[in-house]
Protein backbone atom coordinates (compact mmCIF):
# COMPACT_ATOMS: atom_id res chain seq x y z
CA MET A 1 -64.32 -22.71 -9.95
CA THR A 2 -61.15 -24.72 -9.42
CA SER A 3 -60.98 -28.03 -7.61
CA SER A 4 -58.95 -26.32 -4.89
CA GLU A 5 -61.69 -23.74 -4.35
CA ILE A 6 -64.32 -26.47 -4.22
CA LYS A 7 -62.28 -28.38 -1.65
CA ASP A 8 -61.88 -25.19 0.43
CA MET A 9 -65.65 -24.67 0.32
CA LYS A 10 -66.21 -28.24 1.45
CA PHE A 11 -63.87 -27.78 4.42
CA GLU A 12 -65.75 -24.59 5.33
CA THR A 13 -68.95 -26.62 5.18
CA ILE A 14 -67.40 -29.20 7.51
CA GLU A 15 -66.43 -26.46 9.99
CA THR A 16 -69.99 -25.13 9.95
CA LEU A 17 -71.41 -28.64 10.19
CA LYS A 18 -69.32 -29.29 13.29
CA GLU A 19 -70.86 -26.31 15.09
CA TYR A 20 -74.33 -27.09 13.78
CA LEU A 21 -74.15 -30.69 15.01
CA ASP A 22 -73.11 -29.59 18.51
CA ALA A 23 -76.14 -27.31 18.76
CA LEU A 24 -78.50 -29.82 17.16
CA ILE A 25 -77.50 -32.63 19.52
CA GLN A 26 -78.19 -30.36 22.47
CA ASP A 27 -81.56 -29.34 21.02
CA VAL A 28 -82.60 -32.93 20.28
CA ASN A 29 -81.70 -33.88 23.83
CA THR A 30 -83.83 -31.03 25.20
CA VAL A 31 -86.82 -32.02 23.06
CA SER A 32 -86.51 -35.68 24.03
CA GLU A 33 -86.60 -34.56 27.68
CA PHE A 34 -89.81 -32.62 27.01
CA PHE A 35 -91.45 -35.80 25.72
CA ARG A 36 -90.02 -37.93 28.54
CA GLU A 37 -91.38 -35.44 31.09
CA ASP A 38 -94.79 -35.51 29.34
CA ASN A 39 -94.43 -31.88 28.27
CA ILE A 40 -95.89 -32.69 24.87
CA SER A 41 -96.77 -29.16 23.79
CA GLU A 42 -93.19 -27.94 24.30
CA GLY A 43 -91.78 -30.96 22.52
CA LEU A 44 -94.09 -30.50 19.57
CA LYS A 45 -93.05 -26.85 19.20
CA TYR A 46 -89.55 -27.93 18.24
CA THR A 47 -90.15 -31.23 16.43
CA ALA A 48 -90.56 -29.61 12.99
CA ASN A 49 -87.36 -27.63 13.53
CA ILE A 50 -85.49 -30.83 14.35
CA ALA A 51 -86.83 -32.54 11.24
CA GLU A 52 -85.70 -29.58 9.15
CA ALA A 53 -82.29 -29.55 10.84
CA LEU A 54 -81.86 -33.26 10.10
CA GLN A 55 -82.56 -32.55 6.45
CA ILE A 56 -79.93 -29.78 6.47
CA VAL A 57 -77.40 -32.15 8.05
CA CYS A 58 -78.13 -34.77 5.38
CA GLU A 59 -77.66 -32.25 2.60
CA ALA A 60 -74.44 -30.90 4.10
CA VAL A 61 -73.00 -34.37 4.72
CA GLY A 62 -74.00 -35.43 1.23
CA GLY A 63 -72.03 -32.50 -0.15
CA VAL A 64 -68.84 -33.26 1.80
CA ASN A 65 -69.00 -37.04 2.18
CA ASP A 66 -66.34 -37.45 -0.50
CA ILE A 67 -63.70 -35.66 1.59
CA LEU A 68 -64.56 -37.12 4.99
CA LYS A 69 -61.94 -39.57 6.25
CA GLU A 70 -64.74 -42.04 6.93
CA LYS A 71 -67.92 -41.85 4.87
CA VAL A 72 -71.28 -41.29 6.56
CA ASP A 73 -74.09 -43.69 5.68
CA LEU A 74 -77.21 -41.56 5.49
CA SER A 75 -79.63 -44.38 4.68
CA GLY A 76 -80.71 -44.81 8.31
CA ILE A 77 -81.88 -41.22 8.59
CA ASN A 78 -84.72 -41.79 6.14
CA ASN A 79 -85.98 -44.74 8.17
CA LEU A 80 -85.80 -42.74 11.38
CA ALA A 81 -87.58 -39.80 9.78
CA GLN A 82 -90.39 -42.13 8.70
CA GLU A 83 -90.63 -43.55 12.22
CA MET A 84 -90.81 -40.01 13.60
CA VAL A 85 -93.68 -39.18 11.22
CA GLU A 86 -95.53 -42.35 12.18
CA SER A 87 -95.10 -41.67 15.89
CA LEU A 88 -96.49 -38.16 15.38
CA GLU A 89 -99.43 -39.47 13.36
CA ASN A 90 -100.18 -42.00 16.08
CA GLU A 91 -99.61 -39.41 18.81
CA ASP A 92 -97.08 -41.80 20.34
CA TYR A 93 -94.90 -39.23 22.05
CA VAL A 94 -93.09 -41.79 24.20
CA LEU A 95 -91.86 -43.45 21.01
CA LEU A 96 -90.94 -40.08 19.53
CA GLY A 97 -88.92 -39.19 22.63
CA ASP A 98 -87.21 -42.58 22.52
CA LEU A 99 -86.38 -42.19 18.82
CA LEU A 100 -84.83 -38.81 19.51
CA GLU A 101 -82.85 -39.95 22.53
CA TYR A 102 -81.80 -43.47 21.55
CA GLU A 103 -81.63 -43.30 17.74
CA ILE A 104 -81.21 -39.72 16.50
CA ILE A 105 -78.69 -38.50 19.09
CA PRO A 106 -76.34 -41.50 18.65
CA MET A 107 -76.59 -41.12 14.88
CA LEU A 108 -75.73 -37.41 15.13
CA GLU A 109 -72.86 -38.22 17.49
CA GLU A 110 -71.48 -40.69 14.95
CA ILE A 111 -71.70 -38.09 12.18
CA LYS A 112 -70.04 -35.54 14.44
CA GLU A 113 -67.20 -37.94 15.19
CA LYS A 114 -66.57 -38.51 11.49
CA VAL A 115 -66.65 -34.77 10.85
CA TYR A 116 -64.23 -34.09 13.71
CA ASP A 117 -61.89 -36.84 12.47
CA THR A 118 -61.64 -35.05 9.14
CA LEU A 119 -60.61 -31.68 10.58
């Protein structure tokens, strides 16, 4: 595979990532609302999907970070993921909702901005 083909694949990944981030941000917002409204069972239904989606975003960004105009620092995601796990273990759904709304969404918005700046 040539370097040009690899670069084309990375730009395709960025295009897909852009769409994925838009949908993920909306989903995270919806789930944070479930927790804020004390609709715990609905929020919990989607929490695993969000965790998986965050992992996919990290993998995709890791694969294209070298061609983004501004690099994305993924180190904070691991800390947030650990806080999410701890809040679930402690059944602290207020904290989980706050993490989603005030930490995860802004982080995803920042990644989205860097992805958009590259296109």
